[in-house]
CSV table of C-alpha atoms in Angstrom, one decimal:
chain,number,residue,atom,x,y,z
A,12,MET,CA,-27.8,15.1,8.1
A,13,SER,CA,-30.0,16.3,5.5
A,14,LEU,CA,-30.1,15.7,1.8
A,15,LEU,CA,-27.9,18.7,0.8
A,16,PRO,CA,-24.8,17.6,2.8
A,17,PHE,CA,-25.1,14.1,1.5
A,18,ALA,CA,-25.4,15.3,-2.1
A,19,PHE,CA,-22.4,17.7,-1.5
A,20,ALA,CA,-20.3,14.8,0.0
A,21,GLY,CA,-21.2,12.4,-2.9
A,22,GLY,CA,-20.4,15.0,-5.5
A,23,GLY,CA,-17.1,15.9,-3.8
A,24,PHE,CA,-16.1,12.3,-3.7
A,25,ILE,CA,-17.0,11.8,-7.3
A,26,LEU,CA,-15.0,14.9,-8.4
A,27,ILE,CA,-12.0,14.1,-6.3
A,28,GLY,CA,-12.0,10.5,-7.6
A,29,ALA,CA,-12.4,11.6,-11.1
A,30,HIS,CA,-9.5,13.9,-10.8
A,31,GLU,CA,-7.4,11.3,-9.2
A,32,SER,CA,-8.3,8.8,-12.0
A,33,LEU,CA,-7.7,11.3,-14.8
A,34,ASP,CA,-4.4,12.3,-13.3
A,35,ALA,CA,-3.3,8.7,-13.2
A,36,THR,CA,-4.4,7.8,-16.8
A,37,LEU,CA,-4.5,10.9,-19.1
A,38,PHE,CA,-1.6,12.7,-17.5
A,39,SER,CA,0.6,9.7,-16.9
A,40,THR,CA,2.9,10.8,-19.7
A,41,PRO,CA,5.9,12.9,-18.7
A,42,LYS,CA,4.9,16.5,-18.1
A,43,SER,CA,6.6,19.6,-17.1
A,44,GLN,CA,7.3,20.4,-13.4
A,45,SER,CA,4.8,23.4,-13.5
A,46,GLN,CA,2.1,21.3,-15.0
A,47,SER,CA,2.5,18.6,-12.4
A,48,GLN,CA,2.7,21.1,-9.5
A,49,SER,CA,-0.4,23.0,-10.6
A,50,SER,CA,-2.4,19.8,-11.1
A,51,SER,CA,-1.4,18.5,-7.6
A,52,SER,CA,-1.9,22.0,-6.0
A,53,PHE,CA,-5.5,22.1,-7.4
A,54,PHE,CA,-6.1,18.6,-6.1
A,55,PHE,CA,-4.9,19.3,-2.6
A,56,ILE,CA,-6.6,22.7,-2.4
A,57,SER,CA,-9.9,21.0,-3.4
A,58,LEU,CA,-9.3,18.2,-0.9
A,59,SER,CA,-8.6,20.7,1.9
A,60,ILE,CA,-11.9,22.6,1.1
A,61,PHE,CA,-13.7,19.3,1.0
A,62,SER,CA,-12.3,18.2,4.3
A,63,SER,CA,-13.0,21.6,5.8
A,64,SER,CA,-16.6,21.3,4.8
A,65,PHE,CA,-16.9,18.0,6.6
A,66,ILE,CA,-15.3,19.5,9.7
A,67,LEU,CA,-17.8,22.3,9.6
A,68,ASN,CA,-20.7,19.9,9.1
A,69,SER,CA,-19.5,17.8,12.0
A,70,LEU,CA,-19.1,20.8,14.3
A,71,ILE,CA,-22.6,22.1,13.5
A,72,SER,CA,-24.0,18.6,14.2
A,73,LEU,CA,-21.9,18.4,17.4
A,74,PHE,CA,-23.3,21.7,18.7
A,75,ASP,CA,-26.9,20.8,17.7
A,76,ALA,CA,-26.5,17.5,19.6
A,77,ALA,CA,-25.0,19.3,22.6
A,78,ASN,CA,-27.9,21.9,22.6
A,79,SER,CA,-30.5,19.2,22.5
A,80,ASN,CA,-28.8,17.1,25.2
A,81,ASP,CA,-28.3,14.2,22.8
A,82,ALA,CA,-25.4,12.1,24.2
A,83,VAL,CA,-25.4,9.7,21.3
A,84,GLY,CA,-25.2,12.4,18.7
A,85,THR,CA,-22.4,14.2,20.6
A,86,SER,CA,-20.4,11.1,21.0
A,87,LEU,CA,-20.9,10.1,17.4
A,88,GLN,CA,-19.7,13.4,16.1
A,89,LEU,CA,-16.7,13.3,18.4
A,90,GLN,CA,-15.8,9.9,17.0
A,91,LEU,CA,-16.1,11.1,13.3
A,92,LEU,CA,-14.5,14.5,13.6
A,93,PRO,CA,-10.8,13.3,13.6
A,94,ILE,CA,-11.2,11.6,10.2
A,95,PRO,CA,-11.7,14.8,8.2
A,96,LEU,CA,-9.1,16.5,10.4
A,97,ILE,CA,-6.6,13.8,9.3
A,98,PHE,CA,-7.5,14.4,5.7
A,99,LEU,CA,-7.2,18.1,6.1
A,100,LEU,CA,-3.7,17.6,7.7
A,101,PHE,CA,-2.8,15.3,4.8
A,102,SER,CA,-3.9,17.9,2.2
A,103,LEU,CA,-2.2,20.9,3.9
A,104,LEU,CA,1.1,18.9,4.4
A,105,SER,CA,1.0,17.8,0.7
A,106,LEU,CA,0.5,21.5,-0.3
A,107,LEU,CA,3.4,22.6,1.8
A,108,ASN,CA,5.6,19.6,0.9
A,109,THR,CA,7.6,21.7,-1.6
A,110,HIS,CA,8.8,23.9,1.4
A,111,LEU,CA,8.9,21.2,4.0
A,112,GLY,CA,10.6,18.4,2.0
A,113,LEU,CA,8.6,15.5,3.6
A,114,PRO,CA,9.2,12.1,2.0
A,115,SER,CA,6.4,10.8,-0.1
A,116,PRO,CA,6.0,7.6,1.8
A,117,LEU,CA,5.3,9.6,5.0
A,118,LEU,CA,2.4,11.4,3.3
A,119,SER,CA,1.1,8.1,1.9
A,120,LEU,CA,1.3,6.7,5.4
A,121,LEU,CA,-0.8,9.6,6.7
A,122,ALA,CA,-3.4,9.0,3.9
A,123,THR,CA,-3.5,5.3,4.7
A,124,TYR,CA,-4.1,6.1,8.4
A,125,ALA,CA,-7.0,8.4,7.4
A,126,PHE,CA,-8.5,5.7,5.2
A,127,VAL,CA,-8.0,3.0,7.9
A,128,SER,CA,-9.8,5.3,10.4
A,129,GLU,CA,-12.7,5.8,8.0
A,130,PHE,CA,-12.9,2.1,7.4
A,131,LEU,CA,-13.0,1.4,11.2
A,132,SER,CA,-15.6,4.1,11.7
A,133,PHE,CA,-18.0,2.4,9.2
A,134,TYR,CA,-17.2,-1.0,10.4
A,135,LEU,CA,-17.8,-0.3,14.0
A,136,HIS,CA,-21.1,1.6,13.4
A,137,ARG,CA,-22.8,-1.4,12.0
A,138,LYS,CA,-26.1,-2.1,13.8
A,139,ASP,CA,-28.3,-5.1,13.2
A,140,ALA,CA,-27.2,-7.9,10.9
A,141,GLY,CA,-30.3,-7.9,8.7
A,142,GLY,CA,-31.0,-4.2,8.4
A,143,VAL,CA,-30.7,-2.0,5.4
A,144,GLU,CA,-28.4,0.4,7.2
A,145,ASN,CA,-26.0,-2.5,7.8
A,146,ARG,CA,-25.9,-3.4,4.2
A,147,TYR,CA,-25.2,0.2,3.3
A,148,TYR,CA,-22.2,0.2,5.6
A,149,ASP,CA,-21.0,-3.2,4.2
A,150,LEU,CA,-21.2,-1.7,0.7
A,151,LEU,CA,-19.2,1.3,1.8
A,152,LEU,CA,-16.5,-0.9,3.3
A,153,VAL,CA,-15.5,-2.3,-0.1
A,154,PRO,CA,-14.3,1.0,-1.8
A,155,ILE,CA,-12.8,2.3,1.4
A,156,ALA,CA,-10.8,-0.9,1.7
A,157,ALA,CA,-9.8,-0.5,-2.0
A,158,CYS,CA,-8.6,3.0,-1.1
A,159,VAL,CA,-6.5,1.6,1.8
A,160,LEU,CA,-5.0,-1.1,-0.5
A,161,CYS,CA,-4.2,1.4,-3.3
A,162,THR,CA,-2.7,3.9,-1.0
A,163,CYS,CA,-0.5,1.1,0.5
A,164,ILE,CA,0.6,0.1,-3.0
A,165,GLU,CA,1.5,3.7,-3.7
A,166,TRP,CA,4.1,3.8,-0.9
A,167,ARG,CA,6.5,2.2,-3.3
A,168,GLN,CA,8.0,4.4,-6.1
A,169,SER,CA,7.3,1.9,-8.8
A,170,PRO,CA,5.5,1.8,-12.2
A,171,SER,CA,2.4,0.5,-10.5
A,172,ARG,CA,2.0,3.9,-8.8
A,173,ASN,CA,-0.4,5.1,-11.6
A,174,VAL,CA,-2.4,1.9,-11.3
A,175,ALA,CA,-2.7,2.6,-7.6
A,176,LYS,CA,-3.8,6.1,-8.2
A,177,LEU,CA,-6.4,4.9,-10.8
A,178,GLY,CA,-7.7,2.3,-8.4
A,179,ARG,CA,-8.0,4.8,-5.5
A,180,GLY,CA,-9.8,7.3,-7.9
A,181,ILE,CA,-12.3,4.6,-9.0
A,182,ALA,CA,-12.9,3.6,-5.3
A,183,LEU,CA,-13.5,7.3,-4.4
A,184,VAL,CA,-16.0,7.6,-7.2
A,185,LEU,CA,-17.8,4.5,-6.0
A,186,GLN,CA,-17.7,5.9,-2.4
A,187,GLY,CA,-19.3,9.0,-3.7
A,188,THR,CA,-22.1,7.2,-5.5
């Protein structure tokens, strides 16, 4: 991966985290149904575009690795490809939720599964114990674990739901930086 995909990914995480945090804090007052639906539609459309860009990048890397007979690169991309696919499924199901009528805890369970998959991906790709890359993975595990925890807290329909959204938004911003 070159600098441009990393910059795009970091910026996307920051924007999605900022929107999630602002949605939890500024817009926590009661709002009309159309305002709530347009804000969440924008969020899930941007999340689906962001996930699709990760899928496209992973497919390009997969084909490059296959063309150069790089077995490690091919297997790595095949391990990473399901994570953005799960996030894409989550965003598309959330967009269609008004027509499908899925319960909110089911969508939160899918988001939790995606974050846990991401956590395991970073945890299992740690290399040597003293290297810089391992420290980078260790630092990334903290905001991903916070996303998992906040999404689990959001399962319940309680007053702490806005706090969970704020925590997940801050964790996504940290993951983007």
